[in-house]
mmCIF file of C-alpha atoms in Angstrom:
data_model
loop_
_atom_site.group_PDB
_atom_site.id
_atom_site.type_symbol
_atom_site.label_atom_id
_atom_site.label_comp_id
_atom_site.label_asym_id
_atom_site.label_seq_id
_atom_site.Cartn_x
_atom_site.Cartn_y
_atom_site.Cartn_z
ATOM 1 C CA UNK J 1 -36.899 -8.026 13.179
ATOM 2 C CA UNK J 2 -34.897 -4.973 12.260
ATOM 3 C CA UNK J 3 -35.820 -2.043 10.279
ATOM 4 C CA UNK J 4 -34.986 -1.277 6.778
ATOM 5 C CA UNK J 5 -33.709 1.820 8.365
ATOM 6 C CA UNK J 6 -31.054 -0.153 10.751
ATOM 7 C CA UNK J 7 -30.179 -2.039 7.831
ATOM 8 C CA UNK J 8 -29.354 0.962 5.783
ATOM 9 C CA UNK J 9 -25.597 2.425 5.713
ATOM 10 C CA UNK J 10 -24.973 5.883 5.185
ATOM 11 C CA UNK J 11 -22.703 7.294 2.323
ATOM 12 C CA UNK J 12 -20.512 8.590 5.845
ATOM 13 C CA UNK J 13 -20.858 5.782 7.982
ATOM 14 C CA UNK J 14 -18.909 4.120 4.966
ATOM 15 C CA UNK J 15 -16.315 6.759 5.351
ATOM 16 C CA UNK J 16 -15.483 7.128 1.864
ATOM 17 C CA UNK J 17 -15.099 3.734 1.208
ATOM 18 C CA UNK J 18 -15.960 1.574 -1.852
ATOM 19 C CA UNK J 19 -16.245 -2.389 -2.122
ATOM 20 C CA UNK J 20 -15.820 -3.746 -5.213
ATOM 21 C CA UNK J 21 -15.526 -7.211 -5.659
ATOM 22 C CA UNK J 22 -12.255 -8.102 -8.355
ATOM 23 C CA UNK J 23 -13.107 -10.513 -10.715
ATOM 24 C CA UNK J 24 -10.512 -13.887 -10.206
ATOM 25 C CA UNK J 25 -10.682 -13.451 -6.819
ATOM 26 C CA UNK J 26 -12.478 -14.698 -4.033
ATOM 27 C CA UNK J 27 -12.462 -11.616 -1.680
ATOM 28 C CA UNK J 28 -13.485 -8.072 -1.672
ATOM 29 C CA UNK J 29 -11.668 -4.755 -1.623
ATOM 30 C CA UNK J 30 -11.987 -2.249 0.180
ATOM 31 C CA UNK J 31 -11.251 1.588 -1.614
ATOM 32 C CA UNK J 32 -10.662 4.599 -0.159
ATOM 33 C CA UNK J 33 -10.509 8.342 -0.273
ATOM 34 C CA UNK J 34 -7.726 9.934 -0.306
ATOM 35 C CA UNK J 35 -8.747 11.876 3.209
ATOM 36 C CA UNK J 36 -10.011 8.821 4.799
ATOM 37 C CA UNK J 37 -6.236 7.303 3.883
ATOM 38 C CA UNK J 38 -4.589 10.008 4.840
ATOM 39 C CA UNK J 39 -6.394 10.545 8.311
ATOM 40 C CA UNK J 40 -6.049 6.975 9.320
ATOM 41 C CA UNK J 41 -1.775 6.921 8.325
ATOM 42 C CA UNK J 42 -1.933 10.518 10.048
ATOM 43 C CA UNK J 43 -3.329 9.338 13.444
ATOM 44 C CA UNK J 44 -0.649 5.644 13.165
ATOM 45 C CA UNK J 45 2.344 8.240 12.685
ATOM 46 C CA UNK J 46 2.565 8.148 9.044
ATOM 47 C CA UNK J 47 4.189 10.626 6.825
ATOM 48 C CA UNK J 48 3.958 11.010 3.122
ATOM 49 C CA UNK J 49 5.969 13.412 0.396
ATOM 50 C CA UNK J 50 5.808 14.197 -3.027
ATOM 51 C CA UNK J 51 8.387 16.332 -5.052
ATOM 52 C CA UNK J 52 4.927 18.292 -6.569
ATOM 53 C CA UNK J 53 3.543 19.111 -3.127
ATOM 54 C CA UNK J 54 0.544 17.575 -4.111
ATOM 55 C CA UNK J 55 -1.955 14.761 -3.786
ATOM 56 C CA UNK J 56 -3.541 14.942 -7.496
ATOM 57 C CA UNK J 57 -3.978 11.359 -8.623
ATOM 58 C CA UNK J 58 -3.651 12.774 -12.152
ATOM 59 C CA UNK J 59 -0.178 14.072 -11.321
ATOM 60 C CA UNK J 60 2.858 11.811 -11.389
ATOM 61 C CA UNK J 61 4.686 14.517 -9.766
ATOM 62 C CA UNK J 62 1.757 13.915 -6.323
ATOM 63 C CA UNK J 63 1.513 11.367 -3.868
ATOM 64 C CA UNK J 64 -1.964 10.413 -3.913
ATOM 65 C CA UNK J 65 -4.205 7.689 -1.863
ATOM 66 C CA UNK J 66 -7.052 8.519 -3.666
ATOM 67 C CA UNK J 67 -8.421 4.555 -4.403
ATOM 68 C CA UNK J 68 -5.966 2.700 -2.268
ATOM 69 C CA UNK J 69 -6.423 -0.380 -1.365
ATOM 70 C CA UNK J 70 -7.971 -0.740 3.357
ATOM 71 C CA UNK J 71 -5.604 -3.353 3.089
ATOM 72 C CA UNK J 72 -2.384 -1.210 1.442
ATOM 73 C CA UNK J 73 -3.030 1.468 4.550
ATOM 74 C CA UNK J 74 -3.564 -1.322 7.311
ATOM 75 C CA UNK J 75 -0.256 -2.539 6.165
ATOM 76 C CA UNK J 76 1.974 0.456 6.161
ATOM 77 C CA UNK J 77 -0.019 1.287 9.721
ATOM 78 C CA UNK J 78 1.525 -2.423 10.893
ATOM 79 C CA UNK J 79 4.990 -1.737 9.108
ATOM 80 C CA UNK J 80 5.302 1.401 11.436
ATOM 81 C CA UNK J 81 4.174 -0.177 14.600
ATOM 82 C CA UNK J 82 5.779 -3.618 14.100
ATOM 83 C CA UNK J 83 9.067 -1.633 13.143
ATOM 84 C CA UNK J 84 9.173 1.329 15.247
ATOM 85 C CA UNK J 85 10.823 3.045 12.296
ATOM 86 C CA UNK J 86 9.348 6.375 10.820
ATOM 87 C CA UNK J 87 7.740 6.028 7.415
ATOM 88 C CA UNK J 88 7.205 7.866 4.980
ATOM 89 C CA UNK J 89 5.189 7.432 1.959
ATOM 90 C CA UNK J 90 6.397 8.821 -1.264
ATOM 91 C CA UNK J 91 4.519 6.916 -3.963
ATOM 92 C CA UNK J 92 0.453 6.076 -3.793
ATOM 93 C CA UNK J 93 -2.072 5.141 -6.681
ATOM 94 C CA UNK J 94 -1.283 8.291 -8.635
ATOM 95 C CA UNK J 95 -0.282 8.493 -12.528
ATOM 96 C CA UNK J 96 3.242 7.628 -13.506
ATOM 97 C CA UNK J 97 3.845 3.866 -12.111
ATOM 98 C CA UNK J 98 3.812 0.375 -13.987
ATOM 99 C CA UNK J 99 0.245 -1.037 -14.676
ATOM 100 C CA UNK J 100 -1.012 -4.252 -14.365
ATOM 101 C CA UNK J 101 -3.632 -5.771 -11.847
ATOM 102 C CA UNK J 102 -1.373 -5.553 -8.202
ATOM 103 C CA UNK J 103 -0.256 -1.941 -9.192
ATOM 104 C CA UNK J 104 -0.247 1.731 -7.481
ATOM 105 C CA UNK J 105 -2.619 2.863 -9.390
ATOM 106 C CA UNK J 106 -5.224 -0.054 -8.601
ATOM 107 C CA UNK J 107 -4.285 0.522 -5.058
ATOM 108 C CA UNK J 108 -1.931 -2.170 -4.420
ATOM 109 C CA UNK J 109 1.103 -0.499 -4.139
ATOM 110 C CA UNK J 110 3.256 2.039 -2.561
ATOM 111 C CA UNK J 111 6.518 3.155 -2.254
ATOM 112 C CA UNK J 112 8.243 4.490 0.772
ATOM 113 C CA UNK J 113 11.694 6.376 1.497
ATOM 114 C CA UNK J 114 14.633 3.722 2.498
ATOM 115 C CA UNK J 115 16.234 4.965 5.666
ATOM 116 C CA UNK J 116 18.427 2.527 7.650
ATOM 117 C CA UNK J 117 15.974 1.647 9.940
ATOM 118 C CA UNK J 118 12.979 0.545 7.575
ATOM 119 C CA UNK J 119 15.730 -1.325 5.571
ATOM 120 C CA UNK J 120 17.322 -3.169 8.248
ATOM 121 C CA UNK J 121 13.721 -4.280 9.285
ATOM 122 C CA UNK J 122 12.394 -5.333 5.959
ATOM 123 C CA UNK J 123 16.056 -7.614 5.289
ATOM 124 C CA UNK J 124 16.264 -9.334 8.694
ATOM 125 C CA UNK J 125 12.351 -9.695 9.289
ATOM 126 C CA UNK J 126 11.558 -10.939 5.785
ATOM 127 C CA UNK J 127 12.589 -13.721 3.296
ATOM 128 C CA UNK J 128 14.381 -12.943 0.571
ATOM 129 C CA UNK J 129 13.392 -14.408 -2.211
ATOM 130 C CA UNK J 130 14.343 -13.915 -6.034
ATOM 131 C CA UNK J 131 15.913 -10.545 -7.246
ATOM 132 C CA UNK J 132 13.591 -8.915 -9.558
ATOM 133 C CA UNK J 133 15.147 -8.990 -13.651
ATOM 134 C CA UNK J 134 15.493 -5.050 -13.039
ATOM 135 C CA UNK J 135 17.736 -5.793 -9.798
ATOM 136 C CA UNK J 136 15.396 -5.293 -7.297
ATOM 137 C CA UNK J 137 16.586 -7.430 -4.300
ATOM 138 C CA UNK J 138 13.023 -8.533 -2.943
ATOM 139 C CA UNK J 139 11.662 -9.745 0.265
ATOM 140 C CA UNK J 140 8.089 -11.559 1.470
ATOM 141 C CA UNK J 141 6.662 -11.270 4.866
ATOM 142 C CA UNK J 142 4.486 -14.189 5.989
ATOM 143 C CA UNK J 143 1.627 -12.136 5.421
ATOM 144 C CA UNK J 144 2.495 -12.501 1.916
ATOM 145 C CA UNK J 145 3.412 -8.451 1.259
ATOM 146 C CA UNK J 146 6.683 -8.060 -1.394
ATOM 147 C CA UNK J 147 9.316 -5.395 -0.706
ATOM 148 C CA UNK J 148 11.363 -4.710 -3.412
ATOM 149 C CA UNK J 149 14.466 -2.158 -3.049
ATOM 150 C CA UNK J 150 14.733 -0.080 -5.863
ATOM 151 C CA UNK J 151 17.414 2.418 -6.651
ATOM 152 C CA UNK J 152 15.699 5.348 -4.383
ATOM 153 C CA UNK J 153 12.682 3.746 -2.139
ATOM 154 C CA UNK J 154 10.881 0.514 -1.383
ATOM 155 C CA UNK J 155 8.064 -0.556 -3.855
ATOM 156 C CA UNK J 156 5.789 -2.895 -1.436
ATOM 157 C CA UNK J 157 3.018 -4.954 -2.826
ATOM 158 C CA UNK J 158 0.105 -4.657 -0.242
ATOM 159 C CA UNK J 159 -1.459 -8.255 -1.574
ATOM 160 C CA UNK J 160 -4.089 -8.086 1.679
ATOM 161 C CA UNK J 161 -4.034 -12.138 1.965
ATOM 162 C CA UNK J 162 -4.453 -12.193 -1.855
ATOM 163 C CA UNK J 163 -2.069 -15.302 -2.999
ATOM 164 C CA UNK J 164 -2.542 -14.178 -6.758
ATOM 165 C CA UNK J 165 -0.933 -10.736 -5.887
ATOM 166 C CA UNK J 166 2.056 -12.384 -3.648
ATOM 167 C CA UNK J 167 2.475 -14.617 -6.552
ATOM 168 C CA UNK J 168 2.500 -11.970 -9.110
ATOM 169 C CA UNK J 169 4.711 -9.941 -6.936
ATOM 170 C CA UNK J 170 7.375 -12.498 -6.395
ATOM 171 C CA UNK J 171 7.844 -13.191 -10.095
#
């Protein structure tokens, strides 16, 4: 019979990462900081940018991952290996985005630069499916993740096997 001690986790065998359970659905999230995002999209080739220099989830003018979503970083890690394009992140869970349950800001989300590469691979990989009432041509991957090409970056909706968020997403 094991220990209580061998049972136990650690605040940093957790590695800065919270589970919280989302009422409606029937799985869990996974949170994280914004160093244990940024180390895991550092060591899978990931860039990010902001136009503040800054990380400050506060800030509209940062990129943060502060509260983003395992599943949001395990799917821009896939985008870059699947695609062999270079991404970079420009928008995260900080201030300044539309609310709602699947947003940035609840981790969801995030927005990355459009360079010929990363678009080419997002239109002839994925289906396209209805343009968004703001004109956002948008695209599903069987995984159930929605691109949507905005004026100046993708918006992707990280729905981690979620059908409530693909559905949301694709309205």
């Amino acid at each position: 019979m094991p220990s209580v001690r061998s049972l136990s986790l650690t605040a940093s065998a957790l590695g800065a990462a919270v589970v919280l359970a989302l009422p409606g659905n029937a799985f869990a999230v996974t949170k994280l900081s914004q160093s244990a995002a940024a180390s895991q999209l550092r060591a899978a080739g990931v860039t990010w940018s902001s136009s503040g220099n800054c990380t400050t989830r506060s800030n509209s003018s940062c990129t943060s991952f502060e509260q983003i979503n395992q599943a949001t970083v395990t799917g821009l890690k896939t985008l870059k290996s699947a695609s062999k394009c270079a991404i970079n992140v420009t928008g995260g869970t900080e201030v300044g985005h539309a609310s709602g349950t699947y947003s940035h800001y609840n981790g969801y989300k995030s927005d990355i630069n459009p360079n010929t590469c990363i678009s080419n691979y997002i239109t002839h990989n994925f289906t396209h499916i209805a343009t968004r009432s703001d004109g956002a041509a948008r695209y599903r991957s069987s995984a159930g993740n929605v691109y949507a090409r905005e004026s100046n970056h993708w918006d992707i909706a990280w729905c981690g096997g979620s059908a409530a968020c693909t559905a949301a997403a694709s309205r």
